[in-house]
Each structure stands twice: as structure tokens, then as C-alpha cells.
Short mmCIF file of C-alpha atoms in Angstrom, two decimals:
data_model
loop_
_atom_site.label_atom_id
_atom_site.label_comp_id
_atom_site.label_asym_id
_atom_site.label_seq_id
_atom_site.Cartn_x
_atom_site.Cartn_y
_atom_site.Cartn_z
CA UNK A 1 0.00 0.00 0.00
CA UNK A 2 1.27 3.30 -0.77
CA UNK A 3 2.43 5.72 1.95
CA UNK A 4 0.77 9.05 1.88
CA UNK A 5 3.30 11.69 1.52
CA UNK A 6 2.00 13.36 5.27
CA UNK A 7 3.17 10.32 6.79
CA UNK A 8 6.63 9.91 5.15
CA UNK A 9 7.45 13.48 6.49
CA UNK A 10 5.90 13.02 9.90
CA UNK A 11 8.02 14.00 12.74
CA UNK A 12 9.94 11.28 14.60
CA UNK A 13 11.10 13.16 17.28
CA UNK A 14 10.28 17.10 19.21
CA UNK A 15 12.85 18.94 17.06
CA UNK A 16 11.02 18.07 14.14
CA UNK A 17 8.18 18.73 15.26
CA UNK A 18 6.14 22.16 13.00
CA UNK A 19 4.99 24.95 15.43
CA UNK A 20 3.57 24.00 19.03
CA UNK A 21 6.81 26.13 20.18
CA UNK A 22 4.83 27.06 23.45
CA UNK A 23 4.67 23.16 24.50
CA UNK A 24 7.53 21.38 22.70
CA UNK A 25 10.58 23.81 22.03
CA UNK A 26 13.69 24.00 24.82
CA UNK A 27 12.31 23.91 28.46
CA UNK A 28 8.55 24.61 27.86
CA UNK A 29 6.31 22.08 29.98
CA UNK A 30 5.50 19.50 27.65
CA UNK A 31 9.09 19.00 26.51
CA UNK A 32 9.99 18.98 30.69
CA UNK A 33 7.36 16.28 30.67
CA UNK A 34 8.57 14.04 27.73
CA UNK A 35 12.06 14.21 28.26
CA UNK A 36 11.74 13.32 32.05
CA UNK A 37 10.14 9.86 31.16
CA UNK A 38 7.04 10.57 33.93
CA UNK A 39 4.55 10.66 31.00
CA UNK A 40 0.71 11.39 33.08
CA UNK A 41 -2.37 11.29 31.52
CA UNK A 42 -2.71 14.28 28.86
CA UNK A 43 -5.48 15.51 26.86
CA UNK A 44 -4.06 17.46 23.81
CA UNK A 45 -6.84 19.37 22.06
CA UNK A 46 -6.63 21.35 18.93
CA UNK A 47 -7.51 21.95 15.01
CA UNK A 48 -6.94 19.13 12.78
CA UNK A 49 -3.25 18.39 11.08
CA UNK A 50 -1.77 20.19 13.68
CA UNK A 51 0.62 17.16 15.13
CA UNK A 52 -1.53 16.13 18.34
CA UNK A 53 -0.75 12.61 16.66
CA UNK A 54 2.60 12.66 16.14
CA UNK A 55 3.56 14.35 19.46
CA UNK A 56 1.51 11.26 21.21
CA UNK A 57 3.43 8.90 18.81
CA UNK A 58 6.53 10.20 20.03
CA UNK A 59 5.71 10.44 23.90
CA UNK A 60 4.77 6.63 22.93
CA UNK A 61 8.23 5.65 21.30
CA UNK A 62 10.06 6.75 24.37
CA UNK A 63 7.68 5.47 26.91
CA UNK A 64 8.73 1.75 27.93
CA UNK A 65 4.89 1.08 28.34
CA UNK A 66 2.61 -0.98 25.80
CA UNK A 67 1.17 1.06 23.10
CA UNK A 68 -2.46 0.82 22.28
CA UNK A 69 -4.83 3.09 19.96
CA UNK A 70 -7.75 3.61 19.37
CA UNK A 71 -10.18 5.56 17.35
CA UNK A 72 -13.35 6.92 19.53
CA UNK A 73 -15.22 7.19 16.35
CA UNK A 74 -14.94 3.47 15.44
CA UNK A 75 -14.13 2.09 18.82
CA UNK A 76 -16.40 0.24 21.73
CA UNK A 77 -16.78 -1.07 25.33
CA UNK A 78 -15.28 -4.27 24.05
CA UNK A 79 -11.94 -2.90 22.89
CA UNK A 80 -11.48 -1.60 25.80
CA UNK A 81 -12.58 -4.73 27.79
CA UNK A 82 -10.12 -6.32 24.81
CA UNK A 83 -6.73 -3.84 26.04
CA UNK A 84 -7.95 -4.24 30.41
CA UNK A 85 -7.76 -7.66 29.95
CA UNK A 86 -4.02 -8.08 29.48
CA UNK A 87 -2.92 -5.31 32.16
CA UNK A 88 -2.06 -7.99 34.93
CA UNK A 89 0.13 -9.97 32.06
CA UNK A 90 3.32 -9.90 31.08
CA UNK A 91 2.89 -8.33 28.27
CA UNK A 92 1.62 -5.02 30.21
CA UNK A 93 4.43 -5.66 33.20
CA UNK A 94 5.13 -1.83 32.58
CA UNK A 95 2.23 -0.60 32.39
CA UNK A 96 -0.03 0.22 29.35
CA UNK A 97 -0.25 3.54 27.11
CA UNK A 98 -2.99 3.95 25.76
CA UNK A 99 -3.98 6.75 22.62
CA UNK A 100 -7.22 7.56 22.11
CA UNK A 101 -7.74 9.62 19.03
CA UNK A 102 -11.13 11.80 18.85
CA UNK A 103 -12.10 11.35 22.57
CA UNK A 104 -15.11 13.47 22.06
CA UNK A 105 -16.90 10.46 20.27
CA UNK A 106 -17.17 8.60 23.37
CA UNK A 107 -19.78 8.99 25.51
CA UNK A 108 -20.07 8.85 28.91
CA UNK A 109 -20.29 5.32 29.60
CA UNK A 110 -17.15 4.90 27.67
CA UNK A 111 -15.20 7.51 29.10
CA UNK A 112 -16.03 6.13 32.77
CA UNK A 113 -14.91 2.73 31.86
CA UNK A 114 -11.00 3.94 32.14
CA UNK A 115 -11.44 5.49 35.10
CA UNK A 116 -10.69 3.02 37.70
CA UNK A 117 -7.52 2.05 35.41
CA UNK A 118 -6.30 5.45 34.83
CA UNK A 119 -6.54 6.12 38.44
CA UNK A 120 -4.69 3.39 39.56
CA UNK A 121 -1.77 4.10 37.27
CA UNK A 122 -1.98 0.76 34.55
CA UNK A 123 -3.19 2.90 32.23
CA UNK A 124 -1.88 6.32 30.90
CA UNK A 125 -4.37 8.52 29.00
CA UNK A 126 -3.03 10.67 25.90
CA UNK A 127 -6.35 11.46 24.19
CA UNK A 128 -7.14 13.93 21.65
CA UNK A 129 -9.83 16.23 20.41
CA UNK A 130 -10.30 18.62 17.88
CA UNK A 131 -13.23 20.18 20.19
CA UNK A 132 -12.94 21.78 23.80
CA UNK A 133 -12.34 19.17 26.47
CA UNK A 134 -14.26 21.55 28.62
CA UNK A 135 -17.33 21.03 27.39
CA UNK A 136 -17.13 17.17 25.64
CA UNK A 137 -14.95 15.11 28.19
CA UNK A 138 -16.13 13.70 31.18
CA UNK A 139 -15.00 16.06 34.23
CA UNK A 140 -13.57 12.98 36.00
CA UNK A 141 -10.96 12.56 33.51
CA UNK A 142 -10.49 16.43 32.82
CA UNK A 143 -9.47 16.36 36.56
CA UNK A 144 -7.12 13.78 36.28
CA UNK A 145 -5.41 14.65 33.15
CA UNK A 146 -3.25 17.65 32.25
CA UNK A 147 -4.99 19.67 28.82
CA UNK A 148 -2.18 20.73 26.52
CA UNK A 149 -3.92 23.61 23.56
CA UNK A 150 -2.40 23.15 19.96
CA UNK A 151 -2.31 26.03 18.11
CA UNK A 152 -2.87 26.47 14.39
CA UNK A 153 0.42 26.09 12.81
CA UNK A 154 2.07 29.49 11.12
CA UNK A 155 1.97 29.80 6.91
CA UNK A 156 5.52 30.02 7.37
CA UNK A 157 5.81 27.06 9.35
CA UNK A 158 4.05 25.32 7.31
CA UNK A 159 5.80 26.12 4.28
CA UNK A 160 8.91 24.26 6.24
CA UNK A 161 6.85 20.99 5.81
CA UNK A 162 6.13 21.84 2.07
CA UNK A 163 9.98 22.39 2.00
CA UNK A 164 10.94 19.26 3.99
CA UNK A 165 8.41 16.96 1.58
CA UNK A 166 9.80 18.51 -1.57
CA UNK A 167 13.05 16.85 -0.58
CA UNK A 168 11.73 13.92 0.60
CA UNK A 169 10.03 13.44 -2.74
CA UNK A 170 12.96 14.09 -4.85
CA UNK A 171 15.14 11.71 -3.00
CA UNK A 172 12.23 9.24 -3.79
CA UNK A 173 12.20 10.36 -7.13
CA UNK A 174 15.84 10.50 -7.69
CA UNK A 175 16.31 11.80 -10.92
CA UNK A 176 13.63 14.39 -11.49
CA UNK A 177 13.74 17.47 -9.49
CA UNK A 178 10.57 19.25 -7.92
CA UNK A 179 10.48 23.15 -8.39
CA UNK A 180 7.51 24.44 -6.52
CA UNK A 181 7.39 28.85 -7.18
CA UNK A 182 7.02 31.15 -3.63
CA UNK A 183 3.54 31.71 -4.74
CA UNK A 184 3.18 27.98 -5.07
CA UNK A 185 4.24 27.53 -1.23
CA UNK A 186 2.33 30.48 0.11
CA UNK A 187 -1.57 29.48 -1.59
CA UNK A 188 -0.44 26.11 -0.26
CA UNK A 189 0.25 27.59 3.17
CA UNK A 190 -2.60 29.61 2.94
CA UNK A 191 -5.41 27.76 1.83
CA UNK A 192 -4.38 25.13 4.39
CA UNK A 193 -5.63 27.35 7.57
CA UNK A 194 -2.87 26.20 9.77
CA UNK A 195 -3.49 22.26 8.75
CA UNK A 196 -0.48 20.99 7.69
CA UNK A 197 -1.41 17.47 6.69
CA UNK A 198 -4.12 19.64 4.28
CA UNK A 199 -0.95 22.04 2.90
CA UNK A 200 0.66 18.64 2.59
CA UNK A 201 -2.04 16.88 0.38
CA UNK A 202 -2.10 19.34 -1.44
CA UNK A 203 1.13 19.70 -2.45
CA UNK A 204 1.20 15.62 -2.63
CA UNK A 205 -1.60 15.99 -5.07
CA UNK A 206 0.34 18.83 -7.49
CA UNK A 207 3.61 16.93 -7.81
CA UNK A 208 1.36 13.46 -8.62
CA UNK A 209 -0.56 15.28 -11.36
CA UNK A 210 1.84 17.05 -13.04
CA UNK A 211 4.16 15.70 -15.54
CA UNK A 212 8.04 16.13 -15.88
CA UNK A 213 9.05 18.24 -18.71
CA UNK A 214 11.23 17.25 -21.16
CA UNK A 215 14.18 18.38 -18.52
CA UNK A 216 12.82 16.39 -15.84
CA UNK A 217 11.49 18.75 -13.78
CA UNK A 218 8.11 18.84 -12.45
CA UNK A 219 7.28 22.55 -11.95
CA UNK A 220 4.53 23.65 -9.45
CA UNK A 221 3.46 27.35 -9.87
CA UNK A 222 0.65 29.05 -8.52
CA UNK A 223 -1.60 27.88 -11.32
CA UNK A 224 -1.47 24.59 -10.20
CA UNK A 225 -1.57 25.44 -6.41
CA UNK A 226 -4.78 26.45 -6.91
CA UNK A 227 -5.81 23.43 -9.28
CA UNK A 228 -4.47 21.29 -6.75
CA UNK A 229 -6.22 22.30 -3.62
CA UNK A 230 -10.10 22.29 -2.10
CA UNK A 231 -11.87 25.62 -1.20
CA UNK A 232 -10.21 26.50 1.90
CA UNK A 233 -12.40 24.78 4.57
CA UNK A 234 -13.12 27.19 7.83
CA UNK A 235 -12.93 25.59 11.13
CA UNK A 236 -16.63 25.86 11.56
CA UNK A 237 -18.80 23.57 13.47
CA UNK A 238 -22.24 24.76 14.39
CA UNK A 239 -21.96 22.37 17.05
CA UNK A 240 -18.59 22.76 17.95
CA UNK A 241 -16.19 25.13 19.74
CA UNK A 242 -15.61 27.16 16.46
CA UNK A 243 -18.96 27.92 15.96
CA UNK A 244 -19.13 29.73 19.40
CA UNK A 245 -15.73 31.48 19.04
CA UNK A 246 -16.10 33.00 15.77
CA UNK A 247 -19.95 34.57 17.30
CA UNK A 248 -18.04 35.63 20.31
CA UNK A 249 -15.03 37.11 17.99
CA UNK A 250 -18.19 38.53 15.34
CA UNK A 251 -20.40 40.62 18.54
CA UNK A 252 -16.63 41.21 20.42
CA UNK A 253 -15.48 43.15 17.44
CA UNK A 254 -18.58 45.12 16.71
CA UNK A 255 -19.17 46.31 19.85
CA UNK A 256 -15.40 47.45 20.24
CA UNK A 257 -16.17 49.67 16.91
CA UNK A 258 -14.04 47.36 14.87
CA UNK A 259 -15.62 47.51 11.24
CA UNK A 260 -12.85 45.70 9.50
CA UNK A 261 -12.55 42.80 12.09
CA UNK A 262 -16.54 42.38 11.96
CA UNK A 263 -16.25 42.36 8.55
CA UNK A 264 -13.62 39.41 8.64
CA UNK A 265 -16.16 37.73 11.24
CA UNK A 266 -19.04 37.81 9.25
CA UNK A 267 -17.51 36.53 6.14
CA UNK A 268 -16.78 33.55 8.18
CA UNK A 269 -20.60 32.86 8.99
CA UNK A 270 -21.02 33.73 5.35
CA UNK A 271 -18.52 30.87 4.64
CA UNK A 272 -20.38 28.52 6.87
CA UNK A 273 -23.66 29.51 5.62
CA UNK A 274 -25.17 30.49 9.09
CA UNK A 275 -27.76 33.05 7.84
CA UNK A 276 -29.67 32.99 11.02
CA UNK A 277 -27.27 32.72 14.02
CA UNK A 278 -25.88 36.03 11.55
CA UNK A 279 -29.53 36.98 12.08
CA UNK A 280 -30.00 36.84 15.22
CA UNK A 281 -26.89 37.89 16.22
CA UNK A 282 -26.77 41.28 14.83
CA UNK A 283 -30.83 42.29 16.38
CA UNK A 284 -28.98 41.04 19.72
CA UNK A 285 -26.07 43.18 19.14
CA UNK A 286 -28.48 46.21 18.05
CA UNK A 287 -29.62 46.04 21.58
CA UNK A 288 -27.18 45.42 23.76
CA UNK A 289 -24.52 47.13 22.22
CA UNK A 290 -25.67 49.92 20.81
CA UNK A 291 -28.72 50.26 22.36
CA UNK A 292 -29.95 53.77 23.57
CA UNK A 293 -26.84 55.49 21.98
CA UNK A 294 -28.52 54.86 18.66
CA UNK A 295 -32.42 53.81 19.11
CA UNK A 296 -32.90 53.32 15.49
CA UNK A 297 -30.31 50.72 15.13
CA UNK A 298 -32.20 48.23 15.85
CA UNK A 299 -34.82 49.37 13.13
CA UNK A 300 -32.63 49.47 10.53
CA UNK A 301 -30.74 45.98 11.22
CA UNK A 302 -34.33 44.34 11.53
CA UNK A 303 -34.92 45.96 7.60
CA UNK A 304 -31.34 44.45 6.87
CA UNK A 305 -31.87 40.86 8.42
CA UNK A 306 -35.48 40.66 6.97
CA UNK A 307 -34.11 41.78 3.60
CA UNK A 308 -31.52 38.61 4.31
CA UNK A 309 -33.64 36.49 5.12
CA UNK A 310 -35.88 36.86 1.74
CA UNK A 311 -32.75 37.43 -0.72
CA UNK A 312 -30.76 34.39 0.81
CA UNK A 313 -27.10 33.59 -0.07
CA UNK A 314 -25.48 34.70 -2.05
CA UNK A 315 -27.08 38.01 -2.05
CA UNK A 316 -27.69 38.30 1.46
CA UNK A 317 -24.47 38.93 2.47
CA UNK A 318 -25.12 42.56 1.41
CA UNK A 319 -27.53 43.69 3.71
CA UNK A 320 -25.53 41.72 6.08
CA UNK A 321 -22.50 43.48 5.80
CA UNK A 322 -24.83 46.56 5.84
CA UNK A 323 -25.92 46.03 9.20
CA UNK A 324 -22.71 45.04 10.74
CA UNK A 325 -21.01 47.88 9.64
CA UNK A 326 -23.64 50.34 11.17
CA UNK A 327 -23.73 48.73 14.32
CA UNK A 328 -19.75 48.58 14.45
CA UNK A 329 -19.37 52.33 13.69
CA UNK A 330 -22.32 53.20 16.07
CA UNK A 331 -21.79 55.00 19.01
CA UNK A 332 -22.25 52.07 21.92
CA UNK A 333 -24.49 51.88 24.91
CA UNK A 334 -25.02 49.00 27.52
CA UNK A 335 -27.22 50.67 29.67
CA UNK A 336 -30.59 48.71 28.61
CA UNK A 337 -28.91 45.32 28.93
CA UNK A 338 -27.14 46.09 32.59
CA UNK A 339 -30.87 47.41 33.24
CA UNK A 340 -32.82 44.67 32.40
CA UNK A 341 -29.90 42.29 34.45
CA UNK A 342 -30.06 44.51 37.49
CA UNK A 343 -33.35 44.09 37.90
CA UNK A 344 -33.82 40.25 36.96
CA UNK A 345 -30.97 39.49 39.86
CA UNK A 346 -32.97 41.92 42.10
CA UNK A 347 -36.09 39.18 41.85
CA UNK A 348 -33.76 35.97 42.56
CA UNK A 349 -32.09 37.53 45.43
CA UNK A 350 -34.62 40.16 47.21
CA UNK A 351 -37.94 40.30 48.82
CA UNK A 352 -39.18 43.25 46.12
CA UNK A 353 -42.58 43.44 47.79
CA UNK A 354 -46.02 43.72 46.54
CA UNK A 355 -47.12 46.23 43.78
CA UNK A 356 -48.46 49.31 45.09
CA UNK A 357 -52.19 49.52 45.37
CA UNK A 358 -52.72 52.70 43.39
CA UNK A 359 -50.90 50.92 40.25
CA UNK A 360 -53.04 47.57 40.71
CA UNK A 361 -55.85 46.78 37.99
CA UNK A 362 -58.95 48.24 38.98
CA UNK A 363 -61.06 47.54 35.84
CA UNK A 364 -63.96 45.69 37.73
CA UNK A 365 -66.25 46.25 40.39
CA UNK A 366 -65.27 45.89 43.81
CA UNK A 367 -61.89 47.25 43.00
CA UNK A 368 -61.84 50.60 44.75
CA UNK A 369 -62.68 48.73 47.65
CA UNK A 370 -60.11 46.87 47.61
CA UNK A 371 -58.01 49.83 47.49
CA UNK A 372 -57.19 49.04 43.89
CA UNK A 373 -56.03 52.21 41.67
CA UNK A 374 -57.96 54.86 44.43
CA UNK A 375 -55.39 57.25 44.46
CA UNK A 376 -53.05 56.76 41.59
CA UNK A 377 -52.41 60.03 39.33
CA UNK A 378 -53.00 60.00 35.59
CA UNK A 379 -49.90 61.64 34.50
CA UNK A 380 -51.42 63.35 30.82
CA UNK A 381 -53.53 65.26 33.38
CA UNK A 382 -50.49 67.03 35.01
CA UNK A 383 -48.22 69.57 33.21
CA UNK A 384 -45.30 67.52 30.84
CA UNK A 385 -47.71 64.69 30.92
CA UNK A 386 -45.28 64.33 34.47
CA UNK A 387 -46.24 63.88 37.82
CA UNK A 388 -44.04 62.48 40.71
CA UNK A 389 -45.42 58.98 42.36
CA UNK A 390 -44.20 55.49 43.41
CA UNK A 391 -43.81 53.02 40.86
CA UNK A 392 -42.02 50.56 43.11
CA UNK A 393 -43.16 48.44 45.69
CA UNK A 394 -41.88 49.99 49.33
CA UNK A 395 -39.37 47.60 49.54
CA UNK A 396 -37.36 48.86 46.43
CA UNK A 397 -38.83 52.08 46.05
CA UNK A 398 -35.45 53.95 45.99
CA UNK A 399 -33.25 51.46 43.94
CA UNK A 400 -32.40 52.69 40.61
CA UNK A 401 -31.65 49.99 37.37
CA UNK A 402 -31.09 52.89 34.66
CA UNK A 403 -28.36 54.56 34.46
CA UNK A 404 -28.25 56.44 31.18
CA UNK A 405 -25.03 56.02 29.09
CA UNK A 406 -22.56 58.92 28.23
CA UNK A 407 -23.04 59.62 24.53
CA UNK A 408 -25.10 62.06 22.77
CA UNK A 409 -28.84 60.15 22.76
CA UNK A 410 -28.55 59.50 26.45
CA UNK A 411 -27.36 62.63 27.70
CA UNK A 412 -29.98 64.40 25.90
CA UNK A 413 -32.77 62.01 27.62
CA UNK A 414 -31.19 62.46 30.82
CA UNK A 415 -31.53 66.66 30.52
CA UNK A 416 -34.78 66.49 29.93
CA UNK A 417 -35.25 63.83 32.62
CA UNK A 418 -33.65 66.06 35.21
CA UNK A 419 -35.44 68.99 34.42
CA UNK A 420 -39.15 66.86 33.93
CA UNK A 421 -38.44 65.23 37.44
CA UNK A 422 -37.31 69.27 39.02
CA UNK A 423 -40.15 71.29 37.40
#
């Protein structure tokens, strides 16, 4: 069976190893970790073709322990079952490693079943996710394990690897030579989004296709980058991590008056065809962010994300872009959001008390003996359509949730607030 090129250039040892400088390089923790020979159980979580495999292959070479692996999104109960039952052998006298690619796919059933063996030291954990072990691994093991973040590798990292493969391929090759142009290596590099394995099948792909010519040299230009390589693919998940980082990134950026990073946001939801978490997004935005400082924000964006919503993609990405770049360049208020919040944790941690009679219903009969609406003052019969009352009940009556924002809309309400409230 053929080798794929990403695994004749994979790593055998931490120098080799492309990016993941913050764990690996000279005296950083995970290198501390490896080199000491105390491997513990580890969770390494990150973006795909990013070398969470081949730094748990190496940990596993120099680890005197018995090497198992297993996929969570094929394996069961009974493979497990299949690796406890040979820990009290000789053939797991030292132990037993065990790798278990994908964790996330196990449930928790699955996940339990190592506990006991884990905790008792015959079995070390290195498992790997592409999604956050905070929210898909059982807490149990999260508390026994050490997390280690990969990082998406660096275009010019990654164009090492392209490098490092060209070489390898030629010595294959031995008597035709590889040129691959700059621009070649950087739409490789960049349409990879930090995936080296991708950048690498890609390039694996190009040199495979492409014919010698008659000086027996297969030339790679940009041309054929492009030929050679998918649409780039956006870490999106709208049930994964991603999905929740790039909304967080999207309503982050627009409320810190960003237009060009909100921009960049969206056209990742655009690229993951999320038209209504885009939707929905931008009406919350409109009034939590912007709020009071601009009242008709929220107007507008409705127009834009109903106009959306009927054109559809591709076309919808106009009004889109529309509305995020009002709401970016708006000026910003939180005041109705800490409002609403102010008062919601008032009711879950106070007594508030009763309404006040005079602002009770007293539409029916028998309500003005009750004491229901008897003295309350309707206010379009006083001067300003203002007249000065309790609202809330006694035990609140002096707390205030508002407090008006400083920009332009707000400080004009509050003027004429002030001077209503002292006529």
C-alpha cells in the first residue's frame, strides 16, 4: 500500500516537530514532561493536522509502556474490555499507554470505563480532540489529566513541511527534481488554515498530477496550487467550539467599533452559511450594544436581516455586511442590557414586595374597595404629561436599574429627565 506523503514526512522526534513552540521547544512544559520519562495522563486538544498525533506517537516511542490506539469514532466497550484484559500480564508488566484519538466520540459510559484504570496508574491517557475538552470530556478525567492547547500552525511554518516533503520526494524520485514557485508555497500555506497534513495533500496531489518536462522537472506554480487544492475549509462547526468562538469574535469586534474585524467575522458565517445565528446575532447586538446610543439601530438591522432572510445567499451577504457595519461604527451603549440584568438578579435575590395599590388593575367592580387604583395620578392630566409617584413596591422604592449612558442620545434624555423630574 502506498504511503501518503504526510506520513513519510511526519516528525519522529520534538525537534522536528512544525509549530507548538509554546509546549515542545527548549524547556517549555510539555518537553519537561517528555524528556523526564514521567509521561501522566494528557489531553491534547486542537484543530486538525496540527501534530496532536505525532507528538503522542513520540511520547509513545520513548515510553517503555505498551502502546495501544484507538479511534473513539470506530471504537467500543469491548476494545477496551479487549486492552484491560491483558494489564495484569506480562505483556503489560510496565504498564499500558494507551492513545485515544477523537475522545469526544465517546460517551459517557465509555469515558467512565478507564477510570478506575487510569486512576490506579496501569493505564496512561493521551487522548485527543479537535473540540474543547471543557465542554465534551467527562470532568472525571479532565481532573485527572493535564490539557495541553495546539495552536494552528504558522503559513511560514508550514511552508517548512512543504519544504521538507519537496526533498523527501525528490530523494524518492531521484532523478527528477521538484520546483515548486514562492507563490506555489504560500496558496499552499494559505489555503491550508494552519493544517499541515491539508498544505501537505495538497502539495502531494500537485507533484502526482503534473508531468516532468522534457528536462525532468516537475514545476509547481501558482496555477497549479490552486488546481491542486479544495476551497479552503473554515474551522466551523455549528456544534462545535468554532462555531461559538467566531460569534463571540463577530459581537466582540462590533461592539469594540471594529468595522474591518466584523467584517472578517461575518464573512466567516457567510462561509459557513449560518444566515440565522448572523440573524440573530446582529438584532442582539443592536440592543445590547448599541442600544440607547442609537435607538434606530435596531430598526434598521431588523430591515437588513429581513431583507436577508428573503434574498438568501449569495445576495444576502449585502444587507448583512450593511448592518454590521452600522452597528460597528455606532456610538455604543449597555445601559438597557445592565438594566434589564439589574433588575432580573434583584427578583432571585430580594424580597421586592407587593405592587403598590394605586398601580393595581382596577377595571372591575369591587376594586376601589379593595383599594385598587384609588389614588393613583393620571400623569397626561399634570403639566409635561409628568407627575411624581411610586412606581415601586416599598421595599425597592429607591433602587435605581437605569443609568443612562454617556453619549449624545442619552445625555440628551437624561436633561430632559432632570429637568421633567425638578419642574
Amino acid at each position: 500500500m502506498r504511503q501518503p506523503l504526510a506520513d513519510k514526512i511526519r516528525p519522529t522526534n520534538l525537534d522536528e516537530v512544525i509549530g507548538q513552540e509554546h509546549l515542545v521547544s527548549q524547556n517549555k512544559i510539555l518537553r519537561r514532561i517528555i524528556d523526564s520519562g514521567l509521561v501522566n495522563n494528557m489531553i491534547f486538544y486542537g484543530p486538525p493536522g496540527v501534530g496532536k498525533t505525532t507528538v503522542a506517537r513520540i511520547i509513545a516511542e520513548k515510553s517503555n509502556k505498551t502502546l495501544y490506539k484507538l479511534n473513539a469514532t470506530t471504537a467500543s466497550l469491548k476494545d477496551i474490555d479487549d486492552i484491560t484484559k491483558n494489564l495484569n500480564t506480562f505483556m503489560a508488566s510496565d504498564g499500558v499507554l494507551l492513545y485515544l484519538d477523537e475522545i469526544q466520540n465517546f460517551n459517557k459510559k465509555q469515558q467512565q470505563s478507564l477510570l478506575q484504570y487510569i486512576e490506579d496508574g496501569r493505564i496512561t491517557l493521551i487522548a485527543s480532540t479537535t473540540e474543547n475538552p471543557y465542554h465534551y470530556i467527562y470532568k472525571a478525567i479532565i481532573s485527572r489529566s493535564t490539557v495541553f492547547e495546539f495552536k494552528p500552525v504558522s503559513n511560514a511554518e508550514i511552508k517548512k513541511a512543504l519544504k521538507r516533503a519537496v526533498k523527501i520526494c525528490e530523494e524518492e524520485y531521484k532523478n527528477i527534481k521538484i520546483n515548486v514557485t514562492e507563490e506555489a508555497y504560500d496558496h499552499f500555506s494559505a489555503s491550508s488554515n494552519g493544517d499541515v497534513r491539508k498544505a501537505i495533500n495538497g502539495l502531494e496531489l500537485a507533484i502526482n498530477s503534473t508531468s516532468p518536462n522534457s528536462n525532468a522537472i516537475i514545476d509547481i506554480n501558482q496555477e497549479v496550487a490552486v488546481d491542486s487544492t479544495q476551497n479552503k475549509v473554515i474551522n466551523y462547526d455549528v456544534n462545535g467550539d468554532s462555531h461559538y468562538d467566531i460569534i463571540s469574535a463577530f459581537q466582540k469586534s462590533i461592539r469594540g467599533s471594529d468595522p474591518d474585524a466584523a467584517i472578517h467575522y461575518l464573512a466567516r458565517l457567510i462561509k459557513a452559511d449560518d444566515l440565522q445565528i448572523i440573524c440573530r446575532r446582529l438584532l442582539v447586538i443592536a440592543a445590547e450594544d448599541v442600544g440607547l446610543a442609537y435607538p434606530m439601530a435596531i430598526t434598521i438591522v431588523k430591515s437588513c436581516v429581513d431583507s436577508a432572510m428573503q434574498l438568501g445567499f449569495p445576495e444576502a451577504r449585502i444587507p448583512l455586511a450593511e448592518a454590521t457595519l452600522l452597528l460597528a461604527t455606532s456610538p455604543k451603549s449597555n445601559s438597557a442590557v445592565k438594566a434589564i440584568d439589574l433588575a432580573s438578579q434583584d427578583l432571585e435575590s430580594k424580597n421586592t414586595g407587593d405592587i403598590p395599590l394605586h398601580l393595581k388593575d382596577a377595571h372591575y367592580s369591587g376594586a376601589s374597595a379593595l383599594g385598587r387604583g384609588v389614588t393613583y395620578k393620571y400623569p397626561h392630566n399634570y403639566e409635561n404629561s409628568y407627575v411624581h409617584q411610586q412606581y415601586l413596591p416599598d421595599e425597592i422604592k429607591d433602587i435605581n436599574y437605569y443609568f443612562p449612558g454617556k453619549n449624545k442620545n442619552e445625555n440628551i434624555i437624561k436633561e430632559y429627565w432632570e429637568k421633567l423630574k425638578n419642574s
